[in-house]
CSV table of C-alpha atoms and ligand atoms in Angstrom, one decimal:
chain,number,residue,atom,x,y,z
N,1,UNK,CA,102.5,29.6,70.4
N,2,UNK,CA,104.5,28.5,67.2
N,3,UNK,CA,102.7,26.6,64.4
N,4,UNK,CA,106.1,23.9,64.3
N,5,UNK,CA,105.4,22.8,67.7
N,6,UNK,CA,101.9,22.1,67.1
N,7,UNK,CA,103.0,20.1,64.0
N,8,UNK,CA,105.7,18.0,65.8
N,9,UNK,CA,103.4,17.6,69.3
N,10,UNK,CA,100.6,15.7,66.7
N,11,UNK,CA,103.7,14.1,64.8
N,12,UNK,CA,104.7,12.4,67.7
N,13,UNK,CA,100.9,10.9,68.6
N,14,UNK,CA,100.9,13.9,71.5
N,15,UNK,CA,97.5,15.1,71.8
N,16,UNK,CA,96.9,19.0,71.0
N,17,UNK,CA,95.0,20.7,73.9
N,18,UNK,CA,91.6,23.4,73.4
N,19,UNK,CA,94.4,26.5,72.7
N,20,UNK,CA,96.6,25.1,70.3
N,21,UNK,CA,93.2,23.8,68.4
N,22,UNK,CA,91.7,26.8,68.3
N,23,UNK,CA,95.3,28.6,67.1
N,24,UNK,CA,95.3,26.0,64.3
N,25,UNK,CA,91.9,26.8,63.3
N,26,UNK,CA,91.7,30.5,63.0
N,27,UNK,CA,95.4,30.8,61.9
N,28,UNK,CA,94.5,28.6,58.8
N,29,UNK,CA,91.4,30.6,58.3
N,30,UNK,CA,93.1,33.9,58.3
N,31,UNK,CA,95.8,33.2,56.2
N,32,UNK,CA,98.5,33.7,59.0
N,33,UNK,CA,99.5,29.9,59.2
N,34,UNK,CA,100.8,29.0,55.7
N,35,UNK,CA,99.1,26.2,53.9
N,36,UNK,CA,102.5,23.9,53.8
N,37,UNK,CA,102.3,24.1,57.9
N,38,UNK,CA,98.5,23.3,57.6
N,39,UNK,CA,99.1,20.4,55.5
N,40,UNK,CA,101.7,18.8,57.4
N,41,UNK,CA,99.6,19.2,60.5
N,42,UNK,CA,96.9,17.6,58.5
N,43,UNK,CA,98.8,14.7,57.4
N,44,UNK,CA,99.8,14.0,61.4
N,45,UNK,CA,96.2,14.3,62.1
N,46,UNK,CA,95.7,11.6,59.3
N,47,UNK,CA,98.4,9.4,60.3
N,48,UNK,CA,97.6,9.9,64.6
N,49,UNK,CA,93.9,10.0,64.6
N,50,UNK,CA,92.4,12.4,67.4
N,51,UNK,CA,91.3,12.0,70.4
N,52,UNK,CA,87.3,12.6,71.4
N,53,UNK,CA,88.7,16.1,73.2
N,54,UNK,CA,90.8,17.1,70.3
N,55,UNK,CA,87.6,16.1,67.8
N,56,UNK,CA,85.7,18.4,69.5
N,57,UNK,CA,87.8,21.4,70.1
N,58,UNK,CA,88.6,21.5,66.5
N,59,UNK,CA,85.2,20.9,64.9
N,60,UNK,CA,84.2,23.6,67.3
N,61,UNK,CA,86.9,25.7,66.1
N,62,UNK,CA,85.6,25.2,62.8
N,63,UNK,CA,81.8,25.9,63.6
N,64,UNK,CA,83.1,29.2,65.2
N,65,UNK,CA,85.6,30.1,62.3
N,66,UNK,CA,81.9,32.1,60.4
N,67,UNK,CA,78.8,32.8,61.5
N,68,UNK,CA,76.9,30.8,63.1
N,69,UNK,CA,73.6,30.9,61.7
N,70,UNK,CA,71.1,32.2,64.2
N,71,UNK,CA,67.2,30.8,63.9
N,72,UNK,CA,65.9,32.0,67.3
N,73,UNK,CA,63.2,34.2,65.0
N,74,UNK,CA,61.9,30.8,64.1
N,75,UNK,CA,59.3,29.2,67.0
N,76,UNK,CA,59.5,25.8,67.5
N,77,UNK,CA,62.4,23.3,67.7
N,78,UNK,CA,64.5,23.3,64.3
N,79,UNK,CA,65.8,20.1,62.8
N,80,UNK,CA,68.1,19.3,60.1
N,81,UNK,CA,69.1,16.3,58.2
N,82,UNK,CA,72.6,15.2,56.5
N,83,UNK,CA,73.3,12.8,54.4
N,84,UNK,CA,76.4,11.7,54.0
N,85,UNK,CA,75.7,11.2,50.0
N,86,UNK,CA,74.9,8.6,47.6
N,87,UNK,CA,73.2,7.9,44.2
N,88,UNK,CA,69.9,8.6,43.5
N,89,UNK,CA,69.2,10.3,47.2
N,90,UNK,CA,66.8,12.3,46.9
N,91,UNK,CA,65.4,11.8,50.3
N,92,UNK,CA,65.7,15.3,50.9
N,93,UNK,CA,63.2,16.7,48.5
N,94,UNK,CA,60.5,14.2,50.3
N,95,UNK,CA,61.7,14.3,53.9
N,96,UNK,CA,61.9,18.2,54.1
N,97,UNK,CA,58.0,18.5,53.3
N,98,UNK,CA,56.4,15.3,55.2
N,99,UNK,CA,58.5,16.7,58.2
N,100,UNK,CA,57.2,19.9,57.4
N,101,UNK,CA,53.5,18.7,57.5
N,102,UNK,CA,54.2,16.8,60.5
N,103,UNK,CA,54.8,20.0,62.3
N,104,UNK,CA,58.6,20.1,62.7
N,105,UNK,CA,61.0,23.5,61.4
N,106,UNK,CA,63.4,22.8,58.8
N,107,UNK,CA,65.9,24.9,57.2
N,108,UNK,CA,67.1,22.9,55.0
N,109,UNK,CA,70.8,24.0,53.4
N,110,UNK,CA,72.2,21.7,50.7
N,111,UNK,CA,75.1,22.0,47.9
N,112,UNK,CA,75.1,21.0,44.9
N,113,UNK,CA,76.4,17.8,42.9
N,114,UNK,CA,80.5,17.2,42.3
N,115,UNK,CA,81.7,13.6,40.9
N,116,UNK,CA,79.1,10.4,41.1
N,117,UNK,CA,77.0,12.0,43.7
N,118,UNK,CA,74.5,14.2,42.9
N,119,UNK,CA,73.0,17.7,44.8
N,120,UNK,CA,69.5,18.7,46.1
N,121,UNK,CA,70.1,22.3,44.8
N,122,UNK,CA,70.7,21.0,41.4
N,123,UNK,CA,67.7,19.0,41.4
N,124,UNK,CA,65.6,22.0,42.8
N,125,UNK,CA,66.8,23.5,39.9
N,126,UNK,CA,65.4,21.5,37.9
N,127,UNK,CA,62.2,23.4,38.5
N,128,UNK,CA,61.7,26.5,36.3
N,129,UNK,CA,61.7,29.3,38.8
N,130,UNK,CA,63.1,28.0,41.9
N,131,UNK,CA,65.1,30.1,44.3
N,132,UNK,CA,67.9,28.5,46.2
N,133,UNK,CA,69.4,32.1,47.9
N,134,UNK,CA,66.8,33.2,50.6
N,135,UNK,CA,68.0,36.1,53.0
N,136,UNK,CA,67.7,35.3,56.8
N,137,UNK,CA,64.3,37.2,56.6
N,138,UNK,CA,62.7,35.4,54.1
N,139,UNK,CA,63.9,32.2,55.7
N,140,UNK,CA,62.3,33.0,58.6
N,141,UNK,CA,59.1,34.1,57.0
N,142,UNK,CA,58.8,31.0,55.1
N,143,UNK,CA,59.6,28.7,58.3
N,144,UNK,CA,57.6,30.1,60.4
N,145,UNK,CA,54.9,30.0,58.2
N,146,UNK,CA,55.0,26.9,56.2
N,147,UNK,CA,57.7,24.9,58.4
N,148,UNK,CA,60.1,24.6,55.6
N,149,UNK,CA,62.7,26.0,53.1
N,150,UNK,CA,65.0,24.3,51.5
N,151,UNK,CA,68.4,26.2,50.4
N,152,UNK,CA,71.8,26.6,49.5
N,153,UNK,CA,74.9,26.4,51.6
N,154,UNK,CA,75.9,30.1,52.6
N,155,UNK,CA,79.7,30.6,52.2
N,156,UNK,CA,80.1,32.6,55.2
N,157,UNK,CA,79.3,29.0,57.6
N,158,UNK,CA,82.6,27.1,58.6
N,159,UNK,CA,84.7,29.2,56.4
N,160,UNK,CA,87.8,26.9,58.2
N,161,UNK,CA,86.0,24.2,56.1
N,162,UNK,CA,86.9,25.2,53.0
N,163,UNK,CA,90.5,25.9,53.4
N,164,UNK,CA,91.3,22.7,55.0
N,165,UNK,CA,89.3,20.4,52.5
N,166,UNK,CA,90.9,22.3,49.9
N,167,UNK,CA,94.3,21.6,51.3
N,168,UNK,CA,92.9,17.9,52.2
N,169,UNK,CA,92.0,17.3,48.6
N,170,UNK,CA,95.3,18.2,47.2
N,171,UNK,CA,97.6,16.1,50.3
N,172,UNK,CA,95.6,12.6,50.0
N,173,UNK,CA,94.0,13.2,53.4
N,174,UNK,CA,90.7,13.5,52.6
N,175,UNK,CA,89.4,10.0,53.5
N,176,UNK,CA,90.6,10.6,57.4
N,177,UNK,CA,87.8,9.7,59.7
N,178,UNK,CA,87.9,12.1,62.3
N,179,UNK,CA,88.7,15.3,59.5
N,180,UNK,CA,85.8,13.8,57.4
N,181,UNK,CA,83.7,14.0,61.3
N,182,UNK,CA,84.9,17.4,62.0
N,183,UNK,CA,83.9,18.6,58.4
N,184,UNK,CA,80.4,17.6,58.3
N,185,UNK,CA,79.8,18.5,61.5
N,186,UNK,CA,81.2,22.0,61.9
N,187,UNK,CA,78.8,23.0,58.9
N,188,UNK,CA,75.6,21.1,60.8
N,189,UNK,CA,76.5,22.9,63.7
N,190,UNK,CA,76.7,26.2,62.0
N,191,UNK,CA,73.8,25.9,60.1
N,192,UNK,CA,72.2,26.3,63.7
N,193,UNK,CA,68.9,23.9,63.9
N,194,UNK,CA,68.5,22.3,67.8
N,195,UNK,CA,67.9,19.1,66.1
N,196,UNK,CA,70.6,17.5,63.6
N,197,UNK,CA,69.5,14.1,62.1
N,198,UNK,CA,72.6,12.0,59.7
N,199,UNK,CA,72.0,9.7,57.2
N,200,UNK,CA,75.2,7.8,57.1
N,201,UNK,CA,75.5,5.5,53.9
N,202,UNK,CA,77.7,3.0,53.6
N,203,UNK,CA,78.2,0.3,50.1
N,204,UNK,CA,79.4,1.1,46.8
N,205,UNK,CA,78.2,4.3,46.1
N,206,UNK,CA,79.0,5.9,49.2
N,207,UNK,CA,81.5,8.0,51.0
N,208,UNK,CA,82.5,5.3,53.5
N,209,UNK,CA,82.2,2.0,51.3
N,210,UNK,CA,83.0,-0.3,54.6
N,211,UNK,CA,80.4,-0.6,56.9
N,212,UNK,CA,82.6,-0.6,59.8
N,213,UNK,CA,84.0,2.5,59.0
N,214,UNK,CA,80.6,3.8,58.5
N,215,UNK,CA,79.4,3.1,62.0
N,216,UNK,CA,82.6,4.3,63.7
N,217,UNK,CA,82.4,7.7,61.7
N,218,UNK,CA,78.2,7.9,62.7
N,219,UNK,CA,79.2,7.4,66.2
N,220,UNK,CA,81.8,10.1,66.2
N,221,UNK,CA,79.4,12.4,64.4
N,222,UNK,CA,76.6,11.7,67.3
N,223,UNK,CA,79.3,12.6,70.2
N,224,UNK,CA,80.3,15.8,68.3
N,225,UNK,CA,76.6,16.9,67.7
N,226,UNK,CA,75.4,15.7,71.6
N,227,UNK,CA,78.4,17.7,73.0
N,228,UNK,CA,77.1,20.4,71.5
N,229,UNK,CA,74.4,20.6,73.3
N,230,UNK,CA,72.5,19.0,69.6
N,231,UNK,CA,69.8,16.4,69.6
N,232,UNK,CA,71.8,14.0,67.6
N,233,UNK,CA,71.0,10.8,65.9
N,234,UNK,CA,72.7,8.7,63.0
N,235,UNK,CA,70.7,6.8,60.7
N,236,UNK,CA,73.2,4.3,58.7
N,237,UNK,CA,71.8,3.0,55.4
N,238,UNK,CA,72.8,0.9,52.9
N,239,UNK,CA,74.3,2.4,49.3
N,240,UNK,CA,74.8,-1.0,48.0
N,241,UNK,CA,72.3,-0.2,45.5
N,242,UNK,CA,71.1,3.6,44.1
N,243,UNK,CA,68.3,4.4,46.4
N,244,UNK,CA,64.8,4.9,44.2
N,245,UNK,CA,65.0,3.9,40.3
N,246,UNK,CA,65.7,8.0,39.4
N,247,UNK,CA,69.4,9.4,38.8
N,248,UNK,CA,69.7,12.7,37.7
N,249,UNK,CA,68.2,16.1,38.7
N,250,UNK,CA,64.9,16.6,36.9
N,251,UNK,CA,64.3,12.6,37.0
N,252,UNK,CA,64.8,12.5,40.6
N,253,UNK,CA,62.1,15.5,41.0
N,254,UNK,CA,60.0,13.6,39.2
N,255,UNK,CA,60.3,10.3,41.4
N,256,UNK,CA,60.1,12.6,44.9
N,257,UNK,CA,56.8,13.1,43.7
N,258,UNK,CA,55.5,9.9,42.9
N,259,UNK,CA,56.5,9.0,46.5
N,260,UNK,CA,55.0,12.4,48.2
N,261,UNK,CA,51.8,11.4,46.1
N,262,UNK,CA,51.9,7.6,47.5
N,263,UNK,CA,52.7,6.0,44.0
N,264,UNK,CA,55.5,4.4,44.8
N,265,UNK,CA,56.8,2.0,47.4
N,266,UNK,CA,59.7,0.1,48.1
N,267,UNK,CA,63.5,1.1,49.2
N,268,UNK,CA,62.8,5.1,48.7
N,269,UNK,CA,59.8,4.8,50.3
N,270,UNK,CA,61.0,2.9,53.4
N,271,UNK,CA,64.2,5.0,53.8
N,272,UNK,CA,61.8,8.8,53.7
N,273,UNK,CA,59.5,7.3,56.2
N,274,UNK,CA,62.3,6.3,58.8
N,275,UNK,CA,64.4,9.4,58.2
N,276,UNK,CA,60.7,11.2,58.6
N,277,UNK,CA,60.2,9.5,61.9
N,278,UNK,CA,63.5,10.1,63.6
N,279,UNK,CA,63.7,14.2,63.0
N,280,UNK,CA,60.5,14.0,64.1
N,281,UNK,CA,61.5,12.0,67.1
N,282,UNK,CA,64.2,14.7,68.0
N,283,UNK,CA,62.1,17.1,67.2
N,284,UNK,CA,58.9,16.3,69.1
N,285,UNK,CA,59.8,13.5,71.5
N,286,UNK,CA,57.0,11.3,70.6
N,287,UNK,CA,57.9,8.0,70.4
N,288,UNK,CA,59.0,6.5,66.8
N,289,UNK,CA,56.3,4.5,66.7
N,290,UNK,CA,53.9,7.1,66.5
N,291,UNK,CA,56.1,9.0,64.3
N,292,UNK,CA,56.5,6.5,61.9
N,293,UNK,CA,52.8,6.0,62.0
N,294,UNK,CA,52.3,9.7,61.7
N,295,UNK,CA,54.8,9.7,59.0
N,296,UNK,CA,52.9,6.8,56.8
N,297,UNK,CA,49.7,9.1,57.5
N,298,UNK,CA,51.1,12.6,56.0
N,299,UNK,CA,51.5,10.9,52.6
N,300,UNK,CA,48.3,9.2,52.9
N,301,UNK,CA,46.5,12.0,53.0
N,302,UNK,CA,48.2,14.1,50.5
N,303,UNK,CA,49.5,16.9,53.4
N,304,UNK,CA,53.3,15.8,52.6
N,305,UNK,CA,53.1,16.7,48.9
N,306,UNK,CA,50.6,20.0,49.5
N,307,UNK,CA,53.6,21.4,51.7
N,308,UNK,CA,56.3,20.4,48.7
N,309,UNK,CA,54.1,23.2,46.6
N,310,UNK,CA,53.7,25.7,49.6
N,311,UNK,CA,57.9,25.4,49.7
N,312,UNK,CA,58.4,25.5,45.9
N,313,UNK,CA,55.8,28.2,45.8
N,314,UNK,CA,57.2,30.4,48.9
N,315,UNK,CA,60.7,30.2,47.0
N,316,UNK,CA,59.0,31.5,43.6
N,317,UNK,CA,59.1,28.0,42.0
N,318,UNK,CA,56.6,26.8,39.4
N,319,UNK,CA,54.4,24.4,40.9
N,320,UNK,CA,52.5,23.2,38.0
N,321,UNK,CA,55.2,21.2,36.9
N,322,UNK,CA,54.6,19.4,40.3
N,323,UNK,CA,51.6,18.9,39.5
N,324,UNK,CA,52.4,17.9,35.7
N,325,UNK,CA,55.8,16.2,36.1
N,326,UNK,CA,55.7,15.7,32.2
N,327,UNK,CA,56.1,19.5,32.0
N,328,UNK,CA,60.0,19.0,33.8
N,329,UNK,CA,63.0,19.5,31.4
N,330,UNK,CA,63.1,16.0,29.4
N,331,UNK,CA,66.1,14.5,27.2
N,332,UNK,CA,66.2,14.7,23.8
N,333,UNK,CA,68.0,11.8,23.3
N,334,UNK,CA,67.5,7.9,25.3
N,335,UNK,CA,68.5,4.5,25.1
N,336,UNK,CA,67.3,1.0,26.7
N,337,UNK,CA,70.0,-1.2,28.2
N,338,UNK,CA,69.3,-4.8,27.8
N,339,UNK,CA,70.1,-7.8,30.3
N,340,UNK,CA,72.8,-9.7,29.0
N,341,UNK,CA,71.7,-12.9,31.0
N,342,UNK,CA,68.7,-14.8,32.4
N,343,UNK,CA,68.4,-15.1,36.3
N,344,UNK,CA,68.6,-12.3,38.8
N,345,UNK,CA,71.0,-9.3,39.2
N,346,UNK,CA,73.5,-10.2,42.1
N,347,UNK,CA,75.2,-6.5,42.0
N,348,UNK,CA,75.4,-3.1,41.0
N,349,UNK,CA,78.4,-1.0,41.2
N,350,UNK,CA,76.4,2.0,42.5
N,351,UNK,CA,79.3,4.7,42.4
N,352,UNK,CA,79.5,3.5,38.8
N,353,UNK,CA,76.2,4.3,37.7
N,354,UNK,CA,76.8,7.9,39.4
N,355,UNK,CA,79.4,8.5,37.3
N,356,UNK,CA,77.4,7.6,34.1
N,357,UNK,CA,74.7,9.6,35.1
N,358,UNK,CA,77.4,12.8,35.1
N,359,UNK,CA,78.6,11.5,32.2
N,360,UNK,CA,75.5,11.4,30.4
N,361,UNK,CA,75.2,15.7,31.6
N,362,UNK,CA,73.4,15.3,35.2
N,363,UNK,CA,76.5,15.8,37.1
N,364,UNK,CA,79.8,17.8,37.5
N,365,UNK,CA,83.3,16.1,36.8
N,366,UNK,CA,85.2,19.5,38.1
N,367,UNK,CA,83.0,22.4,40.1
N,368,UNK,CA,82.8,24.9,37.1
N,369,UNK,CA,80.9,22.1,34.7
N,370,UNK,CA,77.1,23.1,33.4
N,371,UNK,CA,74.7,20.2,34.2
N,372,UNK,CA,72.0,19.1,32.1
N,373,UNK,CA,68.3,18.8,34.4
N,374,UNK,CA,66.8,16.5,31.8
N,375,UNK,CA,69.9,14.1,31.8
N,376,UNK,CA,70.3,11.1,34.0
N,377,UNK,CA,69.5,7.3,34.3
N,378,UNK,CA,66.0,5.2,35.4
N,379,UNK,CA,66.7,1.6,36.8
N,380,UNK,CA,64.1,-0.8,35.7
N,381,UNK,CA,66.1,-3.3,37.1
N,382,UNK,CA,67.8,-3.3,40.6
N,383,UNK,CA,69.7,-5.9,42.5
N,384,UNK,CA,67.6,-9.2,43.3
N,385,UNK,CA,65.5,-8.7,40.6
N,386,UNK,CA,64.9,-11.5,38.2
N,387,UNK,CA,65.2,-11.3,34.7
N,388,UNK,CA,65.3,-12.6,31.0
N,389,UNK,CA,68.3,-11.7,28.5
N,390,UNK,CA,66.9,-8.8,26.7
N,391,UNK,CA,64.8,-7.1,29.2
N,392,UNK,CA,65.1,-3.9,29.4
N,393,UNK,CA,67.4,-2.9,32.8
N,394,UNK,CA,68.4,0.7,32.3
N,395,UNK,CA,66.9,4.1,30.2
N,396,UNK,CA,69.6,6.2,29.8
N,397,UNK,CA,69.1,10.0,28.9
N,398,UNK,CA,70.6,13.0,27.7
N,399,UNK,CA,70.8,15.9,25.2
N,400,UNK,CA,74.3,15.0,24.3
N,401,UNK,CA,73.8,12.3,21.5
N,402,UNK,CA,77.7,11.7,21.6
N,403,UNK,CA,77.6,10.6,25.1
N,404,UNK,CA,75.4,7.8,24.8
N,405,UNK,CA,77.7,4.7,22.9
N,406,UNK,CA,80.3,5.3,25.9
N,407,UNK,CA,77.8,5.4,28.2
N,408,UNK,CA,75.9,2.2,27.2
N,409,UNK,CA,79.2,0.3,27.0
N,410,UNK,CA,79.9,1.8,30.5
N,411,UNK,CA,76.6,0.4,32.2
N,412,UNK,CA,76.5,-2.8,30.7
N,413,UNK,CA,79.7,-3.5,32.7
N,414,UNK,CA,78.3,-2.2,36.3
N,415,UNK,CA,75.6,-5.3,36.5
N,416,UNK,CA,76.8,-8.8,37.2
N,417,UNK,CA,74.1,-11.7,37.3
N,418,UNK,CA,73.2,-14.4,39.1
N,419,UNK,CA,71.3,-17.5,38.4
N,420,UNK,CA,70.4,-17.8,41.6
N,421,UNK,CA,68.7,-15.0,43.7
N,422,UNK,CA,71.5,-12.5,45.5
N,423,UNK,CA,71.6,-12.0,49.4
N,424,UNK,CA,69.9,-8.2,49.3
N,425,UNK,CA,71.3,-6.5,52.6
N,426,UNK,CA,68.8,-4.7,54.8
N,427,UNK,CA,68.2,-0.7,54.0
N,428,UNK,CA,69.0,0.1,57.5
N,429,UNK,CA,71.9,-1.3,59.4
N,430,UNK,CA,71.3,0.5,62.5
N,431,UNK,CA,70.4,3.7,64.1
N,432,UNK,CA,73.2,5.6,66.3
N,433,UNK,CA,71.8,8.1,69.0
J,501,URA,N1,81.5,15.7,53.2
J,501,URA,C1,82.0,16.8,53.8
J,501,URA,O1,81.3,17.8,54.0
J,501,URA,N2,83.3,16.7,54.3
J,501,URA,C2,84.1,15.7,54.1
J,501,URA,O2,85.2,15.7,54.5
J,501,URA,C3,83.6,14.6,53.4
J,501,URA,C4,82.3,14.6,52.9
């Protein structure tokens, strides 16, 4: 088998068969097929599309290109949740635990924060202690006995991955459908739950801004992981607007524990007990209705944010600033935005406000930056809200005091008013399975 005829079959809208996939994959991931012939097969892919079967051979290629991470020690059904990213998503930190207390097995692996969108590792981080490398024993252990862990992706899952997003990053192919598709869900698939349950945003601050293109990429995403022989459902949710009024790590700890201690309602709220319900639907088959009710119930009765401690204790974290959020890393330095109008917000440009939150030291413009816990944004304001000129809108926080001026200037110009009340889109389009 020769790399060039895999590359001209797929140039000319051929479709590649299970060998040649699989001779694609592993030669990339060895080294053997050079990264020009990788690219250019890449950029056919781009340009072609794939068919369900070629999909599938190659994200299973991919899953199979490392280990495949192997939780039979763990009783129970395992489920595992993916989001597709956004800003101020911090769903994980709250799902994880009121799953957790509802019985389910999560290991939950997550990376950390690059451009706009933020990372669950990094916000973990933010509390003083906190382990984010478990082995495979101590993963167990904790599962097993608390339901939960939450860590950070292991290098040696999907290595294939890597390579071709690399190569995808640098040959303006990133934003194909079925590479994004086989990406995410090579890694799910390695990570090795029974249960795999997507959170697939779509709006301004998300991967797939068009919602069209979100529900195609959901859909492929549900065949790949039911193929699989997965439990597999998408959830697809609106990133119109940052989810929660927290951006920025130890902020965004800070709010995941308002909702685990019932304090808050609203978008955050609504979004943690759906995703809740659904893994644990997949999980349990009870119907959603119970699980939602059950899901309501574990925060109600403080279980949800008990089990957060158990996890942050189990993985050597310091759980009184849990129980003291004042005690999390906070910004030297902050500064109120004001509305520039009266009436109500029509818009935010939600990948916008990512960046000024990275900016401002919560995030990473290239992989090798150092991020600052205590830095990030609070909303006051969010879209359909009314206000007055000169309410306050924004906080914005950092330890930089050179960053602020730009970054005021920056978010006065991601909110556009109304005067009359703006169309707010529903949280959740629709739910794929
Ligand atoms: N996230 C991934 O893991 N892969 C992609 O291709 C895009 C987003």
């Amino acid at each position: 088998m020769r790399m060039y005829d895999i590359i001209a079959k797929k140039r000319d809208g051929l479709e590649l068969n299970h060998s040649e996939m699989e001779f694609f994959i592993k030669g990339c991931t060895s080294g053997d097929i050079p990264d020009y012939q990788t690219a250019a097969l890449l950029m056919a892919i781009y340009l072609n599309g794939m068919s369900d079967a070629e999909l599938l051979d190659m994200t299973l290629a991919m899953r199979d290109s490392g280990r495949i991470a192997d939780f039979s020690g763990i009783e129970g059904h395992t489920v595992d949740k993916h989001s597709t990213g956004g800003v101020g998503d911090k769903t994980t930190m709250i799902v994880v635990p009121m799953a957790a207390a509802l019985g389910c097995k999560i290991v939950k692996m997550s990376g950390r924060g690059l451009g706009h969108t933020g990372g669950t590792v990094d916000k973990l981080e933010s509390v003083p202690g906190f382990r984010t490398a478990l082995t495979h024993e101590e993963i167990v252990r904790s599962v097993n006995e608390i339901g939960a862990c939450m860590i950070g992706h292991s290098d040696d899952l999907a290595p294939a991955d890597k390579k071709l997003y690399y190569l995808r990053d640098v040959t303006a192919t990133v934003s194909s459908l079925p590479l994004i598709a086989s990406s995410i869900m090579s890694k799910k698939l390695a990570c090795g739950s029974d249960c795999i349950l997507l959170d697939v945003k779509f709006g301004s601050g998300a991967l797939m801004s068009d919602m069209s293109e979100a529900v195609s990429l959901a859909s492929e995403m549900v065949k790949i992981g039911k193929s699989a022989g997965k439990r597999t459902a998408a959830v697809l949710t609106n990133m119109d607007v940052p989810l929660g009024y927290a951006v920025g790590n130890s902020l965004e700890v800070e709010e995941a524990v308002r909702i685990l201690r019932g304090e808050q309602k609203g978008d955050l709220y609504e979004i943690s007990i759906e995703l809740t319900a659904h893994m644990a639907h997949l999980a349990s088959g009870l119907p959603m209705t119970e699980c939602r009710r059950l899901s309501v119930e574990v925060i109600d009765n403080g279980t949800a944010f008990e089990k957060l401690k158990e996890i942050i204790a189990a993985q050597g974290g310091d759980t009184t600033v849990i129980d003291d959020t004042s005690l999390l890393p906070k910004a030297r330095f902050s500064c109120d935005i004001k509305a520039e109008a009266t009436g109500y917000i029509a818009h935010m440009n939600t990948q916008k406000i990512g960046e000024i939150s990275m900016i401002l030291g919560a995030g990473r413009a290239v992989k090798e930056d150092v991020i600052d816990h205590a830095a990030g944004i609070l909303l006051r304001k969010k879209t359909g809200d009314a206000v007055t000129q000169g309410d306050v809108i924004a906080t914005l926080y950092t330890n930089d005091s050179e960053k602020i001026l730009e970054s005021v200037m920056a978010y006065e110009s991601v909110v556009t008013y109304s005067e009359v009340p703006p169309e707010v889109p529903p949280l959740i389009y629709d739910v794929i399975k």
